[in-house]
CSV table of C-alpha atoms and ligand atoms in Angstrom, one decimal:
chain,number,residue,atom,x,y,z
A,1,MET,CA,-0.4,0.1,0.1
A,2,SER,CA,1.4,3.4,-0.5
A,3,LYS,CA,1.9,5.6,2.4
A,4,ILE,CA,3.0,8.8,3.1
A,5,VAL,CA,5.7,9.4,5.9
A,6,VAL,CA,4.9,12.3,8.1
A,7,LYS,CA,7.5,14.1,10.3
A,8,PHE,CA,6.9,16.1,13.5
A,9,GLY,CA,9.8,17.5,15.0
A,10,GLY,CA,10.6,19.8,18.2
A,11,SER,CA,9.2,22.8,16.7
A,12,ASN,CA,5.7,20.9,16.6
A,13,LEU,CA,6.7,20.4,20.5
A,14,LYS,CA,6.8,22.8,22.0
A,15,THR,CA,4.2,23.6,24.6
A,16,LYS,CA,2.5,21.2,26.3
A,17,SER,CA,-0.9,21.1,24.1
A,18,ASP,CA,0.8,21.0,21.2
A,19,LEU,CA,-0.2,17.3,20.5
A,20,LYS,CA,-3.7,18.5,19.6
A,21,LYS,CA,-2.6,20.3,16.9
A,22,ILE,CA,-0.5,17.2,15.7
A,23,LEU,CA,-3.4,14.6,16.5
A,24,LYS,CA,-5.5,17.3,14.2
A,25,VAL,CA,-3.2,17.0,11.2
A,26,VAL,CA,-2.8,12.8,11.4
A,27,GLU,CA,-6.9,13.3,11.6
A,28,SER,CA,-6.7,14.8,8.4
A,29,TYR,CA,-5.0,12.8,6.3
A,30,LYS,CA,-7.4,9.7,6.4
A,31,LYS,CA,-5.0,7.8,5.8
A,32,PRO,CA,-2.6,5.5,7.3
A,33,LEU,CA,0.8,7.0,7.9
A,34,VAL,CA,3.8,6.2,9.0
A,35,ILE,CA,4.7,8.8,11.6
A,36,VAL,CA,8.3,10.1,12.6
A,37,VAL,CA,8.1,12.3,15.7
A,38,SER,CA,11.5,14.4,17.5
A,39,ALA,CA,11.7,15.1,21.1
A,40,PHE,CA,10.1,17.5,22.7
A,41,TYR,CA,11.3,21.2,21.6
A,42,GLY,CA,14.5,21.3,24.6
A,43,ILE,CA,14.9,18.2,25.4
A,44,THR,CA,17.7,16.4,23.7
A,45,ASP,CA,19.4,19.2,25.0
A,46,PHE,CA,18.6,18.6,28.4
A,47,LEU,CA,19.5,15.3,28.5
A,48,SER,CA,23.2,16.2,26.9
A,49,SER,CA,23.3,19.2,29.3
A,50,LYS,CA,22.8,16.9,32.5
A,51,ILE,CA,25.1,14.3,31.6
A,52,SER,CA,27.8,15.4,33.3
A,53,GLY,CA,25.9,15.6,36.5
A,54,SER,CA,25.0,12.1,36.4
A,55,LEU,CA,29.0,11.4,36.7
A,56,GLU,CA,29.3,13.2,40.3
A,57,THR,CA,26.5,12.4,42.0
A,58,LYS,CA,23.2,9.8,42.1
A,59,GLU,CA,21.1,12.6,43.7
A,60,ALA,CA,21.5,15.0,39.8
A,61,ILE,CA,20.2,11.8,38.1
A,62,GLU,CA,17.7,11.5,40.7
A,63,ASN,CA,16.9,15.2,39.8
A,64,ILE,CA,16.5,14.4,36.2
A,65,VAL,CA,14.2,11.3,36.7
A,66,SER,CA,11.8,13.5,38.6
A,67,GLU,CA,11.8,16.5,36.5
A,68,MET,CA,11.2,14.0,33.4
A,69,LYS,CA,8.8,12.6,35.0
A,70,LYS,CA,6.8,15.5,35.9
A,71,HIS,CA,7.2,16.6,32.0
A,72,ASN,CA,5.5,13.5,31.4
A,73,ARG,CA,2.7,13.8,33.7
A,74,GLU,CA,1.7,17.7,32.9
A,75,ILE,CA,1.9,16.7,28.8
A,76,VAL,CA,-0.8,13.4,29.5
A,77,GLY,CA,-2.8,15.4,31.5
A,78,GLU,CA,-3.2,18.1,29.4
A,79,ASN,CA,-3.7,15.9,26.2
A,80,ILE,CA,-4.9,12.1,26.9
A,81,THR,CA,-8.4,12.7,28.7
A,82,ASP,CA,-9.8,8.9,28.5
A,83,LEU,CA,-8.2,8.1,31.8
A,84,ALA,CA,-7.6,4.5,31.2
A,85,TYR,CA,-5.5,5.2,28.7
A,86,ALA,CA,-3.9,8.2,30.7
A,87,GLN,CA,-2.6,5.8,33.1
A,88,LYS,CA,-1.4,3.2,30.6
A,89,THR,CA,0.8,5.9,29.1
A,90,LEU,CA,1.9,6.9,32.3
A,91,MET,CA,3.2,3.2,32.8
A,92,GLU,CA,4.7,2.9,30.2
A,93,LEU,CA,6.3,6.8,30.3
A,94,ASP,CA,7.6,5.7,34.1
A,95,GLY,CA,8.9,2.3,32.4
A,96,ILE,CA,10.7,4.2,29.7
A,97,VAL,CA,12.3,6.5,32.4
A,98,ASN,CA,13.4,4.1,35.0
A,99,GLN,CA,15.6,2.6,31.4
A,100,LEU,CA,17.1,6.3,31.2
A,101,GLU,CA,18.1,5.9,34.8
A,102,LYS,CA,19.8,2.7,34.5
A,103,PHE,CA,21.7,4.1,31.8
A,104,LEU,CA,22.7,7.4,34.0
A,105,LEU,CA,23.4,5.5,36.7
A,106,GLY,CA,26.2,3.4,34.7
A,107,VAL,CA,27.6,6.6,33.4
A,108,HIS,CA,27.8,7.5,37.3
A,109,TYR,CA,29.6,4.6,37.8
A,110,ILE,CA,31.8,3.9,34.6
A,111,GLY,CA,32.8,7.3,36.2
A,112,GLU,CA,33.1,8.6,32.3
A,113,VAL,CA,30.5,8.7,29.5
A,114,PRO,CA,31.5,5.9,26.5
A,115,GLU,CA,30.1,6.8,23.3
A,116,PHE,CA,27.7,3.9,23.5
A,117,LEU,CA,26.1,4.8,26.5
A,118,GLU,CA,25.6,8.9,25.3
A,119,ASP,CA,24.1,7.8,22.5
A,120,GLN,CA,21.9,5.8,24.3
A,121,ILE,CA,20.6,8.3,27.0
A,122,LEU,CA,20.0,10.6,24.2
A,123,SER,CA,17.6,8.5,22.2
A,124,PHE,CA,15.2,9.1,25.5
A,125,GLY,CA,13.4,12.2,24.0
A,126,GLU,CA,12.2,10.8,21.4
A,127,LYS,CA,10.6,7.2,22.7
A,128,ILE,CA,9.3,9.4,25.3
A,129,SER,CA,7.3,11.5,22.3
A,130,SER,CA,6.2,8.8,20.1
A,131,ILE,CA,5.1,6.6,23.5
A,132,LEU,CA,2.9,10.0,24.2
A,133,LEU,CA,1.4,10.5,20.6
A,134,HIS,CA,1.4,6.4,20.0
A,135,ASN,CA,-1.3,6.7,23.1
A,136,LEU,CA,-2.8,9.9,21.9
A,137,LEU,CA,-4.2,8.6,19.0
A,138,GLU,CA,-5.3,5.3,20.0
A,139,SER,CA,-6.9,7.1,22.6
A,140,LYS,CA,-9.1,8.8,20.1
A,141,GLY,CA,-9.4,5.7,18.3
A,142,LEU,CA,-7.3,5.5,15.2
A,143,LYS,CA,-5.7,2.3,14.4
A,144,ALA,CA,-1.9,2.9,15.7
A,145,GLU,CA,1.0,1.0,16.7
A,146,LEU,CA,4.1,2.2,18.0
A,147,VAL,CA,7.7,1.0,16.3
A,148,PHE,CA,11.4,0.9,17.9
A,149,PRO,CA,13.7,1.5,15.3
A,150,GLU,CA,15.4,-1.7,17.0
A,151,ASP,CA,12.5,-3.3,16.1
A,152,LEU,CA,12.8,-2.1,12.2
A,153,PRO,CA,15.4,-2.3,12.2
A,154,LEU,CA,17.3,0.8,11.1
A,155,ILE,CA,20.3,-0.3,10.9
A,156,THR,CA,22.7,2.5,10.4
A,157,ASP,CA,27.3,2.1,10.2
A,158,GLY,CA,27.1,2.0,13.8
A,159,GLU,CA,29.1,5.8,14.3
A,160,PHE,CA,27.9,6.6,17.2
A,161,GLY,CA,26.7,10.4,17.6
A,162,ASN,CA,26.7,10.5,13.8
A,163,ALA,CA,25.7,7.1,12.2
A,164,SER,CA,24.3,6.9,8.1
A,165,VAL,CA,21.9,4.4,7.7
A,166,ASP,CA,22.9,0.9,6.3
A,167,PHE,CA,19.8,0.3,3.4
A,168,GLU,CA,20.9,-2.7,2.1
A,169,ALA,CA,21.2,-4.2,5.4
A,170,CYS,CA,17.7,-3.1,6.2
A,171,GLU,CA,15.4,-1.7,3.4
A,172,LEU,CA,13.4,-4.8,2.7
A,173,LYS,CA,12.8,-5.8,6.1
A,174,ILE,CA,11.3,-2.4,7.1
A,175,LYS,CA,8.6,-2.3,3.8
A,176,SER,CA,7.5,-5.2,5.2
A,177,ARG,CA,7.4,-4.4,8.9
A,178,LEU,CA,5.5,-1.4,7.6
A,179,SER,CA,2.8,-2.7,5.6
A,180,GLY,CA,0.1,-2.7,7.9
A,181,ASN,CA,-3.0,-1.1,7.2
A,182,LYS,CA,-2.7,1.2,10.2
A,183,ILE,CA,-0.9,3.8,11.6
A,184,TYR,CA,3.1,3.2,12.8
A,185,VAL,CA,5.0,5.7,15.3
A,186,ILE,CA,8.1,5.8,15.0
A,187,PRO,CA,10.9,7.5,17.3
A,188,GLY,CA,13.4,9.5,15.2
A,189,PHE,CA,17.0,10.4,15.7
A,190,TYR,CA,18.7,7.0,16.2
A,191,GLY,CA,18.8,3.5,14.5
A,192,VAL,CA,21.1,0.4,15.5
A,193,SER,CA,24.2,-1.0,14.4
A,194,PRO,CA,24.8,-4.3,13.1
A,195,SER,CA,25.4,-5.3,16.8
A,196,GLY,CA,22.3,-3.9,17.3
A,197,LYS,CA,24.0,-1.1,19.6
A,198,THR,CA,21.5,2.2,19.4
A,199,THR,CA,23.3,4.9,17.2
A,200,LEU,CA,22.2,8.8,17.0
A,201,LEU,CA,21.9,10.1,13.1
A,202,GLY,CA,23.4,13.3,14.4
A,203,LYS,CA,22.5,16.5,15.7
A,204,GLY,CA,18.6,17.0,14.3
A,205,GLY,CA,18.7,13.7,12.8
A,206,SER,CA,15.1,13.0,12.8
A,207,ASP,CA,14.5,14.3,9.4
A,208,TYR,CA,17.1,12.1,7.9
A,209,SER,CA,15.4,9.1,9.6
A,210,ALA,CA,12.0,10.1,8.4
A,211,ALA,CA,13.5,10.4,4.9
A,212,SER,CA,15.5,7.1,5.5
A,213,ILE,CA,12.3,5.5,5.9
A,214,ALA,CA,10.5,6.8,3.2
A,215,ARG,CA,13.2,5.2,1.0
A,216,CYS,CA,12.4,1.9,2.5
A,217,ILE,CA,9.1,2.1,1.9
A,218,GLU,CA,9.3,3.5,-1.1
A,219,ALA,CA,6.7,6.6,0.1
A,220,ASP,CA,4.7,8.9,-1.8
A,221,TYR,CA,5.7,12.0,-0.3
A,222,LEU,CA,7.9,12.7,3.0
A,223,ASP,CA,5.9,15.4,4.6
A,224,ILE,CA,7.6,17.5,7.1
A,225,TRP,CA,5.6,19.7,9.4
A,226,LYS,CA,7.3,22.8,10.9
A,227,ASP,CA,6.5,26.2,12.4
A,228,VAL,CA,7.0,28.7,9.7
A,229,ASN,CA,6.9,29.2,6.1
A,230,GLY,CA,9.1,26.8,4.4
A,231,PHE,CA,11.9,27.7,3.0
A,232,MET,CA,12.2,31.4,2.1
A,233,THR,CA,15.0,34.1,0.4
A,234,ALA,CA,16.4,34.8,3.2
A,235,ASP,CA,15.5,34.6,7.3
A,236,PRO,CA,12.2,36.7,8.0
A,237,LYS,CA,14.2,38.0,10.8
A,238,LEU,CA,16.8,40.1,8.8
A,239,VAL,CA,15.2,40.4,5.4
A,240,GLU,CA,12.0,42.7,5.3
A,241,LYS,CA,9.6,41.0,3.3
A,242,PRO,CA,10.9,38.1,2.0
A,243,ARG,CA,9.7,35.6,-0.3
A,244,ARG,CA,8.2,31.9,0.3
A,245,LEU,CA,9.5,29.4,-2.1
A,246,ASP,CA,7.1,27.0,-3.4
A,247,LYS,CA,9.8,24.9,-5.1
A,248,ILE,CA,13.4,23.7,-5.2
A,249,THR,CA,15.5,21.1,-6.3
A,250,TYR,CA,17.1,18.6,-3.7
A,251,ALA,CA,20.5,19.9,-4.3
A,252,GLU,CA,18.9,23.4,-3.0
A,253,ALA,CA,17.7,21.9,-0.3
A,254,ALA,CA,20.9,20.5,1.0
A,255,GLU,CA,23.4,23.6,0.2
A,256,LEU,CA,20.5,25.6,1.9
A,257,ALA,CA,20.0,23.4,5.3
A,258,TYR,CA,24.5,22.8,5.1
A,259,PHE,CA,25.1,26.6,5.3
A,260,GLY,CA,22.6,27.2,8.2
A,261,ALA,CA,19.0,27.7,7.2
A,262,LYS,CA,17.3,25.6,10.1
A,263,ILE,CA,14.2,24.6,7.7
A,264,LEU,CA,15.9,20.8,6.9
A,265,HIS,CA,18.5,18.4,8.2
A,266,PRO,CA,21.2,18.6,5.6
A,267,ARG,CA,20.9,15.1,5.3
A,268,THR,CA,17.2,14.9,4.6
A,269,VAL,CA,17.2,14.7,0.8
A,270,GLU,CA,20.4,12.2,0.7
A,271,PRO,CA,18.0,9.0,0.8
A,272,LEU,CA,15.4,10.6,-1.1
A,273,MET,CA,17.2,11.6,-4.7
A,274,GLU,CA,17.7,8.6,-6.0
A,275,ALA,CA,13.8,7.2,-5.7
A,276,HIS,CA,12.5,11.1,-6.3
A,277,ILE,CA,10.4,10.9,-3.3
A,278,PRO,CA,9.6,14.6,-3.1
A,279,VAL,CA,9.7,16.7,0.4
A,280,ARG,CA,6.4,18.5,1.1
A,281,ILE,CA,7.0,21.0,4.5
A,282,PHE,CA,3.7,22.6,5.6
A,283,ASN,CA,3.3,24.8,8.3
A,284,ILE,CA,1.5,24.0,11.4
A,285,ASN,CA,0.6,27.4,12.2
A,286,GLY,CA,-1.1,27.9,8.9
A,287,THR,CA,-3.9,26.1,7.3
A,288,LEU,CA,-3.6,22.2,8.0
A,289,ASP,CA,-4.5,21.2,4.8
A,290,HIS,CA,-1.8,18.2,4.1
A,291,THR,CA,-3.0,19.1,0.2
A,292,LYS,CA,-1.2,22.7,0.6
A,293,PRO,CA,2.8,22.5,1.0
A,294,VAL,CA,4.4,25.6,1.9
A,295,SER,CA,7.4,24.7,-0.1
A,296,TRP,CA,7.8,21.9,-2.4
A,297,VAL,CA,11.6,20.1,-2.5
A,298,ASN,CA,11.9,17.7,-5.5
A,299,SER,CA,14.4,17.1,-8.5
A,300,GLU,CA,12.9,19.4,-11.2
A,301,GLU,CA,15.4,21.5,-12.2
A,302,VAL,CA,14.5,25.4,-12.5
A,303,VAL,CA,16.5,28.1,-13.0
A,304,LEU,CA,14.9,31.7,-12.1
A,305,ASP,CA,15.9,34.4,-14.5
A,306,GLY,CA,18.3,36.3,-11.3
A,307,VAL,CA,19.2,32.6,-11.0
A,308,VAL,CA,19.8,33.2,-6.9
A,309,LYS,CA,16.4,31.6,-4.9
A,310,SER,CA,17.7,32.4,-1.5
A,311,VAL,CA,20.1,33.7,0.8
A,312,THR,CA,21.2,31.9,3.7
A,313,TYR,CA,23.7,32.2,6.8
A,314,SER,CA,25.7,30.2,9.9
A,315,ASP,CA,27.9,31.2,12.5
A,316,GLU,CA,28.5,27.4,13.3
A,317,PHE,CA,31.8,27.9,10.9
A,318,CYS,CA,35.4,28.9,11.7
A,319,ILE,CA,38.6,29.6,9.2
A,320,VAL,CA,41.5,27.4,10.4
A,321,LYS,CA,44.4,28.2,8.3
A,322,LEU,CA,47.8,26.6,7.9
A,323,LYS,CA,50.4,29.3,6.3
A,324,GLY,CA,53.3,28.7,4.8
A,325,PRO,CA,55.7,29.8,1.9
A,326,GLY,CA,55.0,26.5,-0.5
A,327,VAL,CA,51.9,24.6,1.0
A,328,GLY,CA,50.2,25.6,-2.1
A,329,LEU,CA,52.5,23.6,-4.0
A,330,LYS,CA,53.8,20.6,-2.1
A,331,PRO,CA,52.2,17.5,-2.9
A,332,GLY,CA,50.6,15.6,0.3
A,333,VAL,CA,49.7,18.3,2.5
A,334,LEU,CA,46.6,18.5,2.4
A,335,ALA,CA,46.0,15.1,2.6
A,336,LYS,CA,47.9,14.7,5.7
A,337,VAL,CA,46.0,17.4,7.1
A,338,ALA,CA,43.2,15.9,5.9
A,339,GLY,CA,43.9,12.6,7.6
A,340,LYS,CA,44.7,14.1,10.9
A,341,LEU,CA,41.4,15.6,11.6
A,342,SER,CA,39.8,12.2,9.9
A,343,GLU,CA,41.5,10.4,12.6
A,344,LYS,CA,40.1,13.1,15.2
A,345,LYS,CA,36.7,12.9,13.2
A,346,ILE,CA,36.9,16.4,12.5
A,347,ASN,CA,34.9,17.0,8.9
A,348,ILE,CA,36.0,19.6,6.8
A,349,ASN,CA,33.5,21.5,5.2
A,350,SER,CA,35.2,23.5,2.5
A,351,VAL,CA,38.6,23.9,1.8
A,352,ILE,CA,40.3,27.3,-0.5
A,353,THR,CA,44.0,26.4,-1.2
A,354,SER,CA,46.9,29.1,-2.4
A,355,GLN,CA,50.5,29.0,-2.4
A,356,ILE,CA,51.1,30.2,0.9
A,357,ALA,CA,47.9,29.3,2.5
A,358,ILE,CA,45.3,27.1,3.5
A,359,ASN,CA,41.8,28.2,4.3
A,360,LEU,CA,39.9,25.2,6.2
A,361,LEU,CA,36.1,25.5,6.8
A,362,LEU,CA,35.2,23.7,9.8
A,363,HIS,CA,32.6,23.7,12.2
A,364,LYS,CA,33.5,25.9,15.6
A,365,LYS,CA,32.6,23.1,17.7
A,366,ASP,CA,35.9,21.5,16.2
A,367,LYS,CA,38.1,24.5,16.4
A,368,ASN,CA,40.2,23.8,19.5
A,369,ALA,CA,41.2,20.0,18.8
A,370,ALA,CA,41.6,20.7,15.2
A,371,LEU,CA,44.5,23.9,16.1
A,372,GLN,CA,45.9,21.0,18.7
A,373,VAL,CA,46.4,18.3,15.7
A,374,LEU,CA,47.1,20.7,13.3
A,375,LYS,CA,50.1,22.2,15.5
A,376,LYS,CA,51.2,19.0,15.7
A,377,LEU,CA,51.6,18.0,11.6
A,378,GLY,CA,55.1,17.8,11.7
A,379,LEU,CA,55.8,19.2,8.5
A,380,HIS,CA,58.0,22.0,8.4
A,381,THR,CA,56.5,23.5,4.8
A,382,VAL,CA,53.8,24.5,7.5
A,383,THR,CA,54.9,27.4,9.1
A,384,ASP,CA,51.7,28.8,11.5
A,385,VAL,CA,48.7,27.5,12.3
A,386,GLN,CA,45.6,30.2,13.3
A,387,ALA,CA,41.9,29.8,13.4
A,388,ILE,CA,39.5,32.7,12.9
A,389,ASP,CA,36.4,31.9,14.5
A,390,ASP,CA,34.3,35.4,14.6
A,391,VAL,CA,33.0,35.2,11.2
A,392,SER,CA,30.0,34.1,9.3
A,393,VAL,CA,29.3,31.9,6.2
A,394,ILE,CA,26.8,33.5,4.2
A,395,ALA,CA,25.5,31.4,0.6
A,396,ILE,CA,23.6,32.6,-1.7
A,397,VAL,CA,21.7,29.6,-3.4
A,398,GLY,CA,20.1,29.2,-6.8
A,399,GLN,CA,19.7,26.6,-9.3
A,400,GLY,CA,22.7,27.8,-12.3
A,401,MET,CA,25.1,29.3,-10.0
A,402,LEU,CA,27.9,28.2,-12.5
A,403,ASP,CA,26.3,28.7,-16.1
A,404,ASN,CA,25.2,31.8,-15.5
A,405,TYR,CA,27.7,35.0,-15.6
A,406,GLY,CA,28.3,38.1,-13.2
A,407,ILE,CA,26.5,36.0,-9.7
A,408,ALA,CA,29.7,36.8,-8.0
A,409,ALA,CA,30.2,39.8,-9.5
A,410,ARG,CA,26.7,40.8,-7.8
A,411,ILE,CA,27.5,39.3,-4.7
A,412,PHE,CA,30.9,41.2,-4.7
A,413,THR,CA,29.4,44.7,-5.9
A,414,ALA,CA,26.7,44.6,-2.8
A,415,ALA,CA,28.9,43.4,-0.4
A,416,ALA,CA,31.1,46.4,-1.3
A,417,ARG,CA,28.0,49.2,-1.7
A,418,VAL,CA,27.8,48.9,2.1
A,419,GLY,CA,31.5,48.5,2.9
A,420,ILE,CA,32.2,45.4,3.8
A,421,ASN,CA,35.2,43.2,3.3
A,422,ILE,CA,34.8,39.5,2.1
A,423,LYS,CA,37.6,37.3,4.1
A,424,ILE,CA,37.2,34.0,1.4
A,425,SER,CA,35.0,33.3,-1.3
A,426,SER,CA,34.1,29.8,-3.5
A,427,THR,CA,32.3,29.5,-6.7
A,428,GLY,CA,32.4,26.6,-7.9
A,429,ALA,CA,31.8,23.4,-5.4
A,430,SER,CA,28.3,22.8,-6.5
A,431,GLN,CA,25.9,23.7,-9.8
A,432,VAL,CA,23.6,25.8,-7.0
A,433,VAL,CA,26.1,27.4,-4.4
A,434,SER,CA,28.5,30.2,-3.7
A,435,TYR,CA,29.7,31.1,-0.5
A,436,ILE,CA,31.1,34.3,1.3
A,437,VAL,CA,33.0,34.4,5.1
A,438,VAL,CA,32.3,37.8,6.7
A,439,ASP,CA,33.3,39.2,10.0
A,440,ARG,CA,30.2,38.1,12.3
A,441,GLU,CA,29.9,41.8,13.1
A,442,ASN,CA,29.1,42.6,8.9
A,443,ARG,CA,26.7,39.5,8.6
A,444,ASN,CA,23.5,40.8,8.4
A,445,ASN,CA,24.1,44.0,6.6
A,446,ALA,CA,26.0,41.8,4.1
A,447,VAL,CA,22.7,39.1,3.8
A,448,ARG,CA,20.9,42.0,4.0
A,449,GLU,CA,22.8,43.5,0.8
A,450,ILE,CA,22.9,40.4,-1.2
A,451,HIS,CA,19.0,39.3,-0.9
A,452,ASN,CA,18.4,43.0,-1.8
A,453,GLU,CA,21.1,42.9,-4.8
A,454,PHE,CA,19.3,39.7,-6.3
A,455,PHE,CA,15.4,40.1,-4.4
A,456,THR,CA,14.7,43.8,-4.6
A,457,ASN,CA,16.5,46.6,-6.8
A,458,ASN,CA,15.3,44.1,-9.6
B,501,LIG,N1,16.3,15.6,18.7
B,501,LIG,C1,16.7,15.4,18.5
B,501,LIG,C2,17.8,17.2,18.2
B,501,LIG,O1,17.4,17.7,19.3
B,501,LIG,C3,17.1,15.5,16.9
B,501,LIG,C4,15.8,16.3,16.2
B,501,LIG,O2,15.1,16.9,16.7
B,501,LIG,O3,15.8,16.0,14.9
B,501,LIG,O4,18.9,16.8,17.5
B,502,MG,MG1,14.4,18.5,14.6
């Protein structure tokens, strides 16, 4: 049976009564669905921030457990009116929080936080929200089944914290597991390693869970519900009257997400592109009509006259510079740099080199670890390693970037018009994106002026 995968994220789970809106949406589809759900807003970060406290005292663990149970009781009280269902839900939730407590105690007794326990602990936000949603649906008479990723099983490559789904290992099993004529509720954000260990799919990874499941069941659509109006030409907080983007391509969505747009996780489109499964984005604060998405992502390439579709930014990156008179010409320097960083699981987001400098665009969180390994490279060609982290990356995205002249010139002219110096720029890495790096203090002006250049003046 053809199905739609529907994903509700933390942005749909901010207040205690948000589950009511989700219920309305689910009811409006009037058909069996596969629902993937994230944790309540802030719960994953809450758990993450409390792990170190669990190392120190058991009291810290008791506090986490009682806070989680209190939160659960409040949400059940607000949403599940049928008494018997409310009791059943609370029992299931208490059971799951007791499991969480055991893992926290594990951390306490071991005296450190092994990766496998960290992934286990952080997966509980999604377990809780899926139990809540499943019981809510059943209490309203909908036929629903709760399935945990370990029971699908959603098998990954086993990398803790940032796993990838192994489709060959699980695609067929998942398709047959989810073939019933009912609603399935599945917690997002994690899968299991080949040996059955919980592995997270990366920060914000429930979108990727949902996309992976959509691919496995050959879904008609992946519907992602948000609390904003989908993809825009720029962040409405920065730019006056940005336009909404009805349609963008997988590649454009991926680049926008990679460079900071918060609508989708950057990996969402990966499992969908080959299978041509469209992503439809909906605003839960708009009309609850599942036939009217605010943005639509698929493979249909549309080149606009002005080429550019959106200007986004990220403050999450830093530049690490390796200087030395011959770093550009000497073979093997980049290989060594990349090798050392990858040993530390540090991802290089972009590289620009010249004869006397290698510039790496890295995530800020990796800055110190990167500096540490790169300062010990032992290459006499590298005379200095520096990091610049007070920067923002501004990405200008649109199909046709490489085939049309004058785009880079307009970006540079716009920045120059407001006196902004561009520290690094890159065009040509993909068909759809150019980016510049500017001082953080210039970020807002740069976004506004570049957006003006492409959307207002013309
Ligand atoms: N709850 C997870 C996180 O905060 C996954 C998600 O929201 O998609 O990263
Ligand atoms: Mg999310």
